[in-house]
Coordinates of C-alpha atoms and ligand atoms in Angstrom, one line a residue:
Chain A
X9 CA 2.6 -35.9 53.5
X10 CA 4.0 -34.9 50.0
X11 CA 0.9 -34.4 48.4
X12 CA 1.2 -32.1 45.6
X13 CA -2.1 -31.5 45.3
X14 CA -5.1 -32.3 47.4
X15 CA -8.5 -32.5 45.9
X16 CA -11.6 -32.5 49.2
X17 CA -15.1 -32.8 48.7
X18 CA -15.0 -31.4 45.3
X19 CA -18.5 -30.7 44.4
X20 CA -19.2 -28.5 41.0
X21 CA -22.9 -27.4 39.8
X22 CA -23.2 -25.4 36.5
X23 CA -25.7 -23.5 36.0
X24 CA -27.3 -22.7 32.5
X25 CA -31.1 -21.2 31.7
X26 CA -31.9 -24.7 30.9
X27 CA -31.3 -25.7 34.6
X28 CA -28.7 -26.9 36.9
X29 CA -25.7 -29.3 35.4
X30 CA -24.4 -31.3 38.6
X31 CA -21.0 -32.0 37.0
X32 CA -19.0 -33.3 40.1
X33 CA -20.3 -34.8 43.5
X34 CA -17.7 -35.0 46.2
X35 CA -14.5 -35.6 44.6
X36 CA -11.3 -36.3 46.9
X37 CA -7.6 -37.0 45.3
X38 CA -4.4 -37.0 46.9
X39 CA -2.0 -36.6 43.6
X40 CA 1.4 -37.2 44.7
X41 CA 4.5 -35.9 42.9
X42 CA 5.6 -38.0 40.1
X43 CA 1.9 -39.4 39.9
X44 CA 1.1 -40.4 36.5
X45 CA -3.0 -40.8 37.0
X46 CA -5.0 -41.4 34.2
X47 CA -8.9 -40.0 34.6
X48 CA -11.7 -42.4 32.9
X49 CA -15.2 -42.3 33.0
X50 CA -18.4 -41.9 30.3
X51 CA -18.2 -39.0 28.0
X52 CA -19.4 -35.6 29.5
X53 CA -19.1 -37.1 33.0
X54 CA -17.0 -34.0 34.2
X55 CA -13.1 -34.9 33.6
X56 CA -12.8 -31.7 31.8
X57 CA -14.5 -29.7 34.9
X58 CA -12.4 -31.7 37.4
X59 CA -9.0 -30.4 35.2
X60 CA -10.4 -26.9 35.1
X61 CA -10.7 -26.6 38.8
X62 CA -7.9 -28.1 39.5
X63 CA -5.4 -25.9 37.5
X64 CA -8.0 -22.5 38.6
X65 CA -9.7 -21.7 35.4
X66 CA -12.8 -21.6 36.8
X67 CA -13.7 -18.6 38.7
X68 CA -17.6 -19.2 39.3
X69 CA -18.0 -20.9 42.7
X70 CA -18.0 -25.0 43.4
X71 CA -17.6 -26.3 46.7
X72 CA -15.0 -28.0 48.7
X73 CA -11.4 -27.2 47.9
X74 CA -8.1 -27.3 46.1
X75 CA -5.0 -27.4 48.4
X76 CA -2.0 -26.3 46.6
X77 CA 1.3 -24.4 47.1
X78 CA 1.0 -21.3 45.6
X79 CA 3.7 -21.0 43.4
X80 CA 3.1 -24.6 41.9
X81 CA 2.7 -24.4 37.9
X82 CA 0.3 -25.8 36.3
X83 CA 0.1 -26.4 32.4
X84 CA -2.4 -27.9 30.5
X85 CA -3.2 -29.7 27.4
X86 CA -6.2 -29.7 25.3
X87 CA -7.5 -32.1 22.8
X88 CA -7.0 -29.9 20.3
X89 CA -3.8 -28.7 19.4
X90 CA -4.7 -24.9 19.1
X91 CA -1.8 -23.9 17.2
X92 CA -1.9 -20.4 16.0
X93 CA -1.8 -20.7 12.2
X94 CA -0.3 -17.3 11.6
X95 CA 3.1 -18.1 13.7
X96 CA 5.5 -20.2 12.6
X97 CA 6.1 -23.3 14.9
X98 CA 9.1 -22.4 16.8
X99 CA 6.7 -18.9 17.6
X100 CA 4.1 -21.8 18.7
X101 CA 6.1 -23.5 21.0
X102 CA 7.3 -20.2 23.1
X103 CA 4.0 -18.8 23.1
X104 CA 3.3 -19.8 26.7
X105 CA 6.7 -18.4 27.6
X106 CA 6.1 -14.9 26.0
X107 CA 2.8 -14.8 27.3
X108 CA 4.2 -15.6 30.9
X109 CA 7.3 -13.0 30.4
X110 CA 9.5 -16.0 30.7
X111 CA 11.9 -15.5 27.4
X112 CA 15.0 -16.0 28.8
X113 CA 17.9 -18.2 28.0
X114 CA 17.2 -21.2 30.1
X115 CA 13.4 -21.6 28.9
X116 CA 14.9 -20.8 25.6
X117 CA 17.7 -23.4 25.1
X118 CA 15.0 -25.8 27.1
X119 CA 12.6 -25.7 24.5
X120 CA 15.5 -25.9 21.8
X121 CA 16.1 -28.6 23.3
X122 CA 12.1 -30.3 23.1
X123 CA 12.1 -29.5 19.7
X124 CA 15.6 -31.6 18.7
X125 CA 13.8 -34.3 20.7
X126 CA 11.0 -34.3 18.7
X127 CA 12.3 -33.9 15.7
X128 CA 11.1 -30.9 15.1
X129 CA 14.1 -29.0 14.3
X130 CA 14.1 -28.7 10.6
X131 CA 10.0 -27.2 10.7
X132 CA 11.2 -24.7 13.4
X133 CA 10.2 -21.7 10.4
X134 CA 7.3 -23.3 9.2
X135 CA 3.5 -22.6 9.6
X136 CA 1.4 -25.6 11.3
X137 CA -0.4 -26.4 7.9
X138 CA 2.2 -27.6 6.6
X139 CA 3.0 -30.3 9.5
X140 CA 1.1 -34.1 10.0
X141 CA -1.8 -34.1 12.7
X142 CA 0.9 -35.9 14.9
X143 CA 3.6 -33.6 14.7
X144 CA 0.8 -30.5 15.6
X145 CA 0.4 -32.4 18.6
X146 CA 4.2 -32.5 19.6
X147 CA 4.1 -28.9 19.4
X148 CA 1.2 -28.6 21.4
X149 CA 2.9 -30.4 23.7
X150 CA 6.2 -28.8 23.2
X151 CA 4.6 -25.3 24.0
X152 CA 3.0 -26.8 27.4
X153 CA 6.1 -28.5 28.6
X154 CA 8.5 -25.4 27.9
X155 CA 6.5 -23.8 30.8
X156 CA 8.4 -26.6 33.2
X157 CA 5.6 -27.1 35.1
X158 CA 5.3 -29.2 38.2
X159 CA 2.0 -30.6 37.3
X160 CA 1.4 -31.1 33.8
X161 CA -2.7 -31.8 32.7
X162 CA -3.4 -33.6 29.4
X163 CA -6.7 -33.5 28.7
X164 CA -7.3 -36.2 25.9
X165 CA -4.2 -34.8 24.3
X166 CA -4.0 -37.6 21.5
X167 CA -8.0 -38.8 20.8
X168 CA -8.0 -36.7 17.6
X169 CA -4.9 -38.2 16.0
X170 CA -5.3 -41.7 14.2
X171 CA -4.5 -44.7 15.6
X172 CA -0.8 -45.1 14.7
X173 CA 0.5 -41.6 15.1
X174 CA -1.5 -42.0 18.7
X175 CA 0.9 -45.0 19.7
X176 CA 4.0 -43.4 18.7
X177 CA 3.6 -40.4 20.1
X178 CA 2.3 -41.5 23.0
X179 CA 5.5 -43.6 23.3
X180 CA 7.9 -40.1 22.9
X181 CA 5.4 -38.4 25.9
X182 CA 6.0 -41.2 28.0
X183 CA 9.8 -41.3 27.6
X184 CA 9.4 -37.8 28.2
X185 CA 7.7 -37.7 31.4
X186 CA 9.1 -40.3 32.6
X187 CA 12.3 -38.9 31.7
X188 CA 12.3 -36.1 33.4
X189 CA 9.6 -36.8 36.4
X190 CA 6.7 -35.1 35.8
X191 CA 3.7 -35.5 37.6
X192 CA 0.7 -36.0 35.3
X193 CA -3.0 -36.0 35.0
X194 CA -4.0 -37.8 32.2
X195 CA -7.8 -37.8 30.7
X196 CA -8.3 -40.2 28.2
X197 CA -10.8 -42.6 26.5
X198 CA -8.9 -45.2 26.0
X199 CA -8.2 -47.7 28.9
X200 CA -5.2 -49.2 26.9
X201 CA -3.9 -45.4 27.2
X202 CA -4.8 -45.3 31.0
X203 CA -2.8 -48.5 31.8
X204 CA 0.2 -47.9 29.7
X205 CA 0.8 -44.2 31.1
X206 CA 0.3 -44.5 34.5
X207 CA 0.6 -45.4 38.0
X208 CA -3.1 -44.9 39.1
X209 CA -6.0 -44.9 37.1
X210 CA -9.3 -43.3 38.5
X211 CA -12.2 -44.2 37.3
X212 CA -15.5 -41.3 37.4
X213 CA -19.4 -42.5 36.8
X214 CA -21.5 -40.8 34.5
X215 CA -22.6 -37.7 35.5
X216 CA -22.8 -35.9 38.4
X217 CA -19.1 -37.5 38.4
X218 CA -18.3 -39.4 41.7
X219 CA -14.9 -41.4 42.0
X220 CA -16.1 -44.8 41.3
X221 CA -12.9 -46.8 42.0
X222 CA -8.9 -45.9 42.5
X223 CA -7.0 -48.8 40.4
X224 CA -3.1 -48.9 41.9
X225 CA -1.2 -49.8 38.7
X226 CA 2.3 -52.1 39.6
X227 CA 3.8 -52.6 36.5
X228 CA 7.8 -53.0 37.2
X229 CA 9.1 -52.8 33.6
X230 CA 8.6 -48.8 33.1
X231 CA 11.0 -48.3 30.6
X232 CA 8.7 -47.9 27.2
X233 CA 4.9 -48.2 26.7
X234 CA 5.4 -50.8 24.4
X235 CA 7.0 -53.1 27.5
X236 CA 4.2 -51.8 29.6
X237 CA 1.9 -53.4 27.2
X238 CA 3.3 -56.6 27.4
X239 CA 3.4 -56.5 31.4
X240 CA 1.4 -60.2 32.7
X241 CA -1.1 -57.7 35.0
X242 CA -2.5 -56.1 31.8
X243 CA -5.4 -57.8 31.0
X244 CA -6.6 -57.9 34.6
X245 CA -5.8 -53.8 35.0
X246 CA -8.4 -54.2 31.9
X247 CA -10.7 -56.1 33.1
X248 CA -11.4 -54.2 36.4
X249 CA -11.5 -50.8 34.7
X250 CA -13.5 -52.1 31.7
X251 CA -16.2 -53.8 34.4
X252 CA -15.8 -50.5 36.6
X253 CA -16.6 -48.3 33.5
X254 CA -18.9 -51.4 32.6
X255 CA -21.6 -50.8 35.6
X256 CA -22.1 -47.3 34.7
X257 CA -24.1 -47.8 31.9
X258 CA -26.8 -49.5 33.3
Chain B
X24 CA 8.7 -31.4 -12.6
X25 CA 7.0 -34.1 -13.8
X26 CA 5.2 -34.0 -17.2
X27 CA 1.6 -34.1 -15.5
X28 CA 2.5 -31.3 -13.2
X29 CA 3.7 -29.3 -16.1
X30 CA 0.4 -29.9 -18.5
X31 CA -1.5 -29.3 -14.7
X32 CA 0.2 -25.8 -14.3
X33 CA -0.2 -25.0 -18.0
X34 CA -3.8 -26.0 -18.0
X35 CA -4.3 -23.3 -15.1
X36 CA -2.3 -20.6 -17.1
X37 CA -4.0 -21.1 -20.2
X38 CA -7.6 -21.1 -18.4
X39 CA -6.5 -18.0 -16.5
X40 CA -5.3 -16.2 -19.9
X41 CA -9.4 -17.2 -21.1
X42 CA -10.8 -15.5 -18.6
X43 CA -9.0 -12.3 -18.9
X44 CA -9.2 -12.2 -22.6
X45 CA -13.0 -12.9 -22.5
X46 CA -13.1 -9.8 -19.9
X47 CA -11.4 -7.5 -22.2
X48 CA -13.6 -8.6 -25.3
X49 CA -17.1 -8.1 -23.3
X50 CA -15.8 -4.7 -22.4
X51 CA -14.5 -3.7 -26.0
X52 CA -18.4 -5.5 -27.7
X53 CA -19.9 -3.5 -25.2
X54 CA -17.9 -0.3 -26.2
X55 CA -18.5 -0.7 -29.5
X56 CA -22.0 -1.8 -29.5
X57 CA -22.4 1.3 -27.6
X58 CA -20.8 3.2 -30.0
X59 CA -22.8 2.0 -33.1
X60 CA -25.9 1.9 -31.9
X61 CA -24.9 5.8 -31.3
X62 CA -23.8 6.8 -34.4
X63 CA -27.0 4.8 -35.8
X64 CA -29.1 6.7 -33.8
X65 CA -31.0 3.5 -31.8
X66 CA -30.5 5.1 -28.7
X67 CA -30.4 8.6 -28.0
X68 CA -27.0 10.1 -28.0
X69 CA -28.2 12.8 -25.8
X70 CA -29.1 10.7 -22.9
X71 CA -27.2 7.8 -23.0
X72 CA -23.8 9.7 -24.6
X73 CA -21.2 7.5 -25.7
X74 CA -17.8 6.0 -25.6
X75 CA -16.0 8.9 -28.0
X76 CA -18.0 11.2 -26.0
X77 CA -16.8 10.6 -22.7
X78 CA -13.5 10.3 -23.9
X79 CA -14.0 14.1 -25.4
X80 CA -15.4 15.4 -21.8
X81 CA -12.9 13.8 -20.2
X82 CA -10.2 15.5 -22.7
X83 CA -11.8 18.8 -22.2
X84 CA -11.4 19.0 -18.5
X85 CA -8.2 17.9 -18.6
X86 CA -7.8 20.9 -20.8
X87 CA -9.7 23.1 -18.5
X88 CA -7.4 21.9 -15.8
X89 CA -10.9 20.5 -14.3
X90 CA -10.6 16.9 -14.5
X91 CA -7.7 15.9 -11.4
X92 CA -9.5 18.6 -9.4
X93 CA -12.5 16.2 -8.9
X94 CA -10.8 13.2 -8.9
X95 CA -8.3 14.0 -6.2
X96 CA -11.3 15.8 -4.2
X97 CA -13.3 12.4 -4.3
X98 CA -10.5 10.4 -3.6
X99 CA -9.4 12.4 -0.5
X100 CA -12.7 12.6 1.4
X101 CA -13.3 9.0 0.0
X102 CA -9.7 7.8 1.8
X103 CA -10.3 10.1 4.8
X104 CA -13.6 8.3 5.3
X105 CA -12.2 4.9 5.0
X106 CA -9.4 5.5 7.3
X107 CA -11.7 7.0 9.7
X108 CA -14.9 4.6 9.1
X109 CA -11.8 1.1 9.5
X110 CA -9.9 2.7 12.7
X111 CA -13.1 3.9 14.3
X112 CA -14.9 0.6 13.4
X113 CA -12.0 -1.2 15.0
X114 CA -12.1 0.1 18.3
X115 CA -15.4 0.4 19.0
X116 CA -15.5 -3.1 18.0
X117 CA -12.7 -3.9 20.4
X118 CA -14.6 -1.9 23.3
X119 CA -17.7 -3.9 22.8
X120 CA -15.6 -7.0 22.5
X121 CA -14.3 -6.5 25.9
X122 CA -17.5 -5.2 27.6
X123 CA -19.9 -7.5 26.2
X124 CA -22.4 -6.2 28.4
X125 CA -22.1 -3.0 26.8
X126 CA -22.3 -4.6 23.6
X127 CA -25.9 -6.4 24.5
X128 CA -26.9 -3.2 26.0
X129 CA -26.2 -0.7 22.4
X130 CA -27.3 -3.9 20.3
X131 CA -30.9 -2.9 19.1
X132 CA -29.8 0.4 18.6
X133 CA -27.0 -0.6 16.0
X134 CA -29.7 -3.0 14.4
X135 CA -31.7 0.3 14.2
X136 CA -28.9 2.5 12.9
X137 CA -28.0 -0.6 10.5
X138 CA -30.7 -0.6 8.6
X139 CA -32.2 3.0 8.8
X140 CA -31.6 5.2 5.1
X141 CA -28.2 7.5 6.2
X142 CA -29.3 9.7 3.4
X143 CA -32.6 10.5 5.0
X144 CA -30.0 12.1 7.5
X145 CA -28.1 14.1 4.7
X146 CA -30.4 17.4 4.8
X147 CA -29.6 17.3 8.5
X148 CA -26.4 17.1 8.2
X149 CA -25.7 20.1 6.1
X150 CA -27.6 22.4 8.6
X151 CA -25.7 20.9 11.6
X152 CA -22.2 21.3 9.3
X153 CA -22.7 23.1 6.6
X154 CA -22.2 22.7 2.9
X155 CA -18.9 21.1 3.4
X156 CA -16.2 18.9 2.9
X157 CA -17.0 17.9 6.5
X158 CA -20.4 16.9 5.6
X159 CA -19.6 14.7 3.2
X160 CA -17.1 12.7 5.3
X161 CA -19.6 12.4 8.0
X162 CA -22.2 11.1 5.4
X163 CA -19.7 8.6 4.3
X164 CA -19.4 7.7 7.9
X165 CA -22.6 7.9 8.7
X166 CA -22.6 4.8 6.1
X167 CA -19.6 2.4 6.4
X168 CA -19.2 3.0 10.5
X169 CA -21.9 0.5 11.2
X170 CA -21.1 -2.0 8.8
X171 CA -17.4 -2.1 9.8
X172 CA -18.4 -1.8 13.9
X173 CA -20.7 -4.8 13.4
X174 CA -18.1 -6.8 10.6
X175 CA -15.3 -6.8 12.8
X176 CA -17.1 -7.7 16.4
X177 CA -18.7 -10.3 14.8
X178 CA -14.8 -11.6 13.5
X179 CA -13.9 -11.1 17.1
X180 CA -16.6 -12.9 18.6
X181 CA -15.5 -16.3 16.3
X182 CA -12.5 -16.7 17.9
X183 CA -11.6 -20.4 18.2
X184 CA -12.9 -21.9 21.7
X185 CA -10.3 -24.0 21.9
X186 CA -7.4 -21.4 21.3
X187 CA -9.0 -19.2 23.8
X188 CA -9.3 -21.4 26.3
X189 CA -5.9 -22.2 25.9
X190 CA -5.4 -18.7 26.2
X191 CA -6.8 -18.9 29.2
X192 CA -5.2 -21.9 30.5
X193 CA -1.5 -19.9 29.6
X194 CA -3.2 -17.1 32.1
X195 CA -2.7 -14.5 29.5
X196 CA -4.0 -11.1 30.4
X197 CA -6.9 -9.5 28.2
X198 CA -4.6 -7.5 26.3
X199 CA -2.6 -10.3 25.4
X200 CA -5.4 -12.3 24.4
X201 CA -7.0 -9.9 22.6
X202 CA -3.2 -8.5 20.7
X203 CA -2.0 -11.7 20.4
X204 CA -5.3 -14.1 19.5
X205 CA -8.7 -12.4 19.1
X206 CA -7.3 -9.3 16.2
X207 CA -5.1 -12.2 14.4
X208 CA -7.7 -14.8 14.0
X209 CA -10.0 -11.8 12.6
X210 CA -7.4 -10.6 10.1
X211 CA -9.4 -12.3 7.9
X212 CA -12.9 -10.6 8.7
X213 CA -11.6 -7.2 9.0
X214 CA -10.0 -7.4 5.6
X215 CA -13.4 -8.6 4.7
X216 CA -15.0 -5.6 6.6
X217 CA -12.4 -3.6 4.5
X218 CA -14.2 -4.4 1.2
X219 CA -17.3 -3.9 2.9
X220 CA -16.4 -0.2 4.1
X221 CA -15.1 0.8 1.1
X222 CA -18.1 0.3 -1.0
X223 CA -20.1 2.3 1.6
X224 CA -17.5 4.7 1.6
X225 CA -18.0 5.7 -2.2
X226 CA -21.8 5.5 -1.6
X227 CA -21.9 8.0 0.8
X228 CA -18.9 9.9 -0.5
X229 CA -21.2 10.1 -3.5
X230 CA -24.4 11.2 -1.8
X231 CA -22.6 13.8 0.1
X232 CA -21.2 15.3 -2.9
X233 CA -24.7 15.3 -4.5
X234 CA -26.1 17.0 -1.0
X235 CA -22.9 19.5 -1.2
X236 CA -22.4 20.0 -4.7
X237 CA -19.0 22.0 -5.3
X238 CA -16.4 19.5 -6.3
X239 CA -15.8 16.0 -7.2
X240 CA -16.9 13.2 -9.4
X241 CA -20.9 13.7 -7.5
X242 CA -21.0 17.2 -7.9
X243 CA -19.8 16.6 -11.6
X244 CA -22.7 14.3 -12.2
X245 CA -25.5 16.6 -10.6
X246 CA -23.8 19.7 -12.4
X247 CA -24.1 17.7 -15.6
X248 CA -27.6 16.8 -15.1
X249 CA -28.5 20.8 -14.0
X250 CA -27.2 21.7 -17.2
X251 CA -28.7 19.0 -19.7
X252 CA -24.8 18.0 -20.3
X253 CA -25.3 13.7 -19.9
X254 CA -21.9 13.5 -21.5
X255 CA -20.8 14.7 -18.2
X256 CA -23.1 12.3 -16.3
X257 CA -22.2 9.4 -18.3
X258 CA -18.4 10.3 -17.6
X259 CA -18.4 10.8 -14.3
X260 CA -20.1 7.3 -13.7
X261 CA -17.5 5.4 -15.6
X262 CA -14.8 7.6 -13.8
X263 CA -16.0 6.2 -10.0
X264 CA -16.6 2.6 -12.0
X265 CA -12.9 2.9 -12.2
X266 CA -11.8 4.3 -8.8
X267 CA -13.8 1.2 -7.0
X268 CA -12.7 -1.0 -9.0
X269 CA -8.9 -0.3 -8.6
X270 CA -9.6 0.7 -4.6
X271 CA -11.2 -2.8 -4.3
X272 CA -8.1 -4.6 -6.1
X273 CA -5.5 -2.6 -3.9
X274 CA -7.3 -4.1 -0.8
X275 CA -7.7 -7.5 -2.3
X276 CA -3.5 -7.0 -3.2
X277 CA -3.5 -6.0 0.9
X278 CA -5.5 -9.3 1.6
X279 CA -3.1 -11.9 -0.5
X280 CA -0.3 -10.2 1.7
X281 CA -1.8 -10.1 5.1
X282 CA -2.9 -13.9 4.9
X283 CA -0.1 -15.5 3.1
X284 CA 0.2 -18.1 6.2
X285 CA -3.7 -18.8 6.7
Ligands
ATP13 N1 -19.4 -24.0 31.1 C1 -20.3 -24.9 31.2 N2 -21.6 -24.5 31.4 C2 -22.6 -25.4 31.5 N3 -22.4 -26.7 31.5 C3 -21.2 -27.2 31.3 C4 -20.1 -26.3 31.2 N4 -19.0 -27.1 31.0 C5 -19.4 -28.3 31.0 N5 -20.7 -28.4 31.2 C6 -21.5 -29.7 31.4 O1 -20.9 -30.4 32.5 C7 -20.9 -31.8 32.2 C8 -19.4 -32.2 32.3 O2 -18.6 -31.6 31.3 P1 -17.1 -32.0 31.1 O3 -16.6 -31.2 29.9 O4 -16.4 -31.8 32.4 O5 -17.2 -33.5 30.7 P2 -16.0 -34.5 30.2 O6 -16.0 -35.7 31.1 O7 -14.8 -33.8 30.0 O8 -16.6 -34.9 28.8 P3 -15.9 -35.4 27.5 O9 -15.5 -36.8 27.7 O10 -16.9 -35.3 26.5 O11 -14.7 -34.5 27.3 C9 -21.4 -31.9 30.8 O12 -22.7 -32.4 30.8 C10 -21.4 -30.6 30.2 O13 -22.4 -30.4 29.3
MG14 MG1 -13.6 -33.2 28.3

């Protein structure tokens, strides 16, 4: 077994004054390494939950378990690109690295190196109100990914950008990834998204969130999303997720 | 520079130039008016003094080596009290920040404090301290404590969700979170709280100095009114009219710097 991670019988309550929230019921995942599994399902369903417990941020109790190594590292992604307005964006991008004592050459020249990529080089001394939506977003993702963590969580990281700084930097991430292995959870509302990024897509029901199907992805042409789109499979990956996603509204 | 820039730019300079000429000339009318209806005896020189009559009081301390005495005695327990009310604000609002239950627990009894008269306290104060320059800072903080306690938790409090979950998700300590995040995003509050605190500051600089009455611009305006002298009422109200106006624009000068990038 290579599992990476191993989600088992995942079950998470919340609990307000209002009542209980059953947000997940019995969840099990095997993620592999260099997974990239895309998380679908109706809005509030409990995608967000299922990241949070799987990268430890919740510290009330749920039941069932997380099997990790130890030393794994995690990073993770929010919708929002959370930039701190007062740093410049090169003061951004290492923030997770300062934060985790980690400023040393090889992080350093790493994220150097992220930002060339990007193109980011020439608004290294500039505050983040002066950059496009897009470009906030590729530093977000800049600062996660300078932390070189093994499994990398991306929760809606692009559903707040418009439509066509969406597809092209959702073409850079997947170069990236792809690039350089990563193993990925995606969440994302978009089913086009799920098919293009990755190799499994996992569909949740509405709330309390059970795992309502596992779709394998084969698509052999992996070099660019754009190819991926084009792939003969697509519409059919479409179909079954859309029908999947379909059933739980009624 | 394009011509419509350059008639856009001009347009803002010339309207800024309006403004501050039509400042100057509602200060000079008033003045004036002021002056005249003086000398023509509408209003009662005696109570309501005037322009060339302050200017003469104020000449005649300076003569009597009187008038930076007050000033400089107002001024230092006003900035001892602001220094004191802004730093003791701040970490009391940082301790309640990171024991909120703490904070729930004292909440009704800052409401209470909040809202209660400080001057009712004054007499107290004077038998506890004595007639003192230390009364009259703890009058003063008394006042603007509360307000800058309660300003800059509530800044703390608005911290973005989002950045403090990511925060969170970088599995930054407190301190960092708080050094790093919580005071940064509440520049803007506390500088807020700043303006806040130093109004208060005067007022209860003020009252302490009428409670206290032995220097400064308060004890000038009770002493003036003790001996009939409004000249030296009237001056001493346009003097702290002065002093908050130019403390106020040093910490709006302070704001324009701090949050150059927000
Ligand atoms: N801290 C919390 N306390 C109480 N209820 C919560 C909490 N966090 C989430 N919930 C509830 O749990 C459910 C699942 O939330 P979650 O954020 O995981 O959904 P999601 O699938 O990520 O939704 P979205 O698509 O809107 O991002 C929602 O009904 C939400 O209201
Ligand atoms: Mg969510």
């Amino acid at each position: 077994m290579n599992n990476l991670i191993e989600v088992k019988n995942l079950t998470k309550n919340y609990h307000t004054k209002e009542g209980e929230i059953e947000a997940l019921k019995d969840i099990n995942l095997n993620i592999q390494k260099g997974d990239i599994i895309s998380l679908v399902g109706p809005s509030g369903c409990g995608k967000s939950t299922l990241l949070s417990l799987i990268a430890d941020l919740d510290k009330d109790v749920f039941c069932g378990s997380v099997i990790k190594n130890d030393n794994l590292k995690i990073a993770y992604m929010l919708q929002s690109d959370a930039l701190l307005p007062w740093l410049t964006i090169y003061e951004n991008a290492i923030l997770g690295l300062k934060i985790q004592n980690k400023l040393t050459k090889e992080y350093l020249d790493y994220v150097e190196y992220l930002l060339e990529f990007y193109n980011l080089k020439d608004f290294k001394d500039k505050y983040p109100k002066s950059l496009s939506g897009g470009m906030k977003q590729r530093v977000a993702l800049i600062r996660t990914l300078a932390l070189k963590p093994d499994l990398l969580l991306l929760d809606e990281p692009f559903s707040a950008l418009d439509q066509q700084s969406r597809l092209l930097i959702s073409d850079d991430v997947y170069k990236i990834l792809k690039k350089e292995n990563k193993t990925v959870i995606l969440v994302t509302h978009s089913i086009e998204e799920a098919i293009t990024f990755s190799n499994k897509v996992i569909v949740l029901s509405k709330r309390p969130a059970v795992i309502k199907s596992i779709i394998e992805i084969n698509i052999k042409n992996n070099e660019t999303i754009y190819e991926r789109r084009k792939d003969i499979n697509y519409h059919k990956y479409f179909d079954s997720i859309w029908k999947d996603l379909d059933t739980n509204e009624s | 520079m394009s011509l419509e820039q350059k008639n856009y730019l001009k347009k803002i300079r010339l309207e800024k130039i309006k403004i501050t000429l039509s400042q100057l000339l509602i200060i000079i009318l008033f003045l004036l008016l002021w002056e005249f209806l003086v000398n023509l005896e509408i209003i009662s020189a005696f109570i309501y003094s005037s322009p060339s009559r302050i200017i003469n009081t104020i000449i005649e301390l300076i003569s009597n080596n009187n008038f930076f005495i007050h000033i400089y005695t107002t001024l230092k327990e006003v900035i001892i009290s602001f220094i004191l009310g802004i730093s003791l604000g701040f970490i009391i609002a940082t301790i309640l920040y990171e024991f909120k239950l703490l904070a729930k627990i004292i909440d009704p009894f800052l409401t209470m404090l909040n809202s209660l008269p400080k001057v009712a306290l004054g007499p107290l104060i004077i038998i506890i301290f004595g007639a003192n320059t230390k009364s009259i800072i703890i009058m003063a903080l008394l006042i603007n404590l509360i307000v800058s306690i309660i300003t800059i938790y509530n800044g703390f409090q608005n911290t973005d969700e989002y950045r403090l979950k990511l925060f969170k998700t970088m599995k930054a300590t407190k301190i960092q979170t708080l050094l790093y995040l919580v005071i940064p995003s509440s520049y803007q509050t506390i500088i807020s709280s700043f303006k806040l605190c130093i109004a208060q500051t005067l007022i209860g600089v003020i009252m302490g100095e009428f409670l206290v009455s032995k220097q400064g611009i308060g004890y000038l305006i009770v002493y003036g009114k003790q001996v009939f002298n409004l000249n030296l009422v009237m001056t001493g109200i346009i003097l702290l009219a002065i002093i908050s106006y130019i403390l106020y624009k040093l910490i709006v000068m302070l704001e324009k710097k701090l949050l150059k990038h927000i």
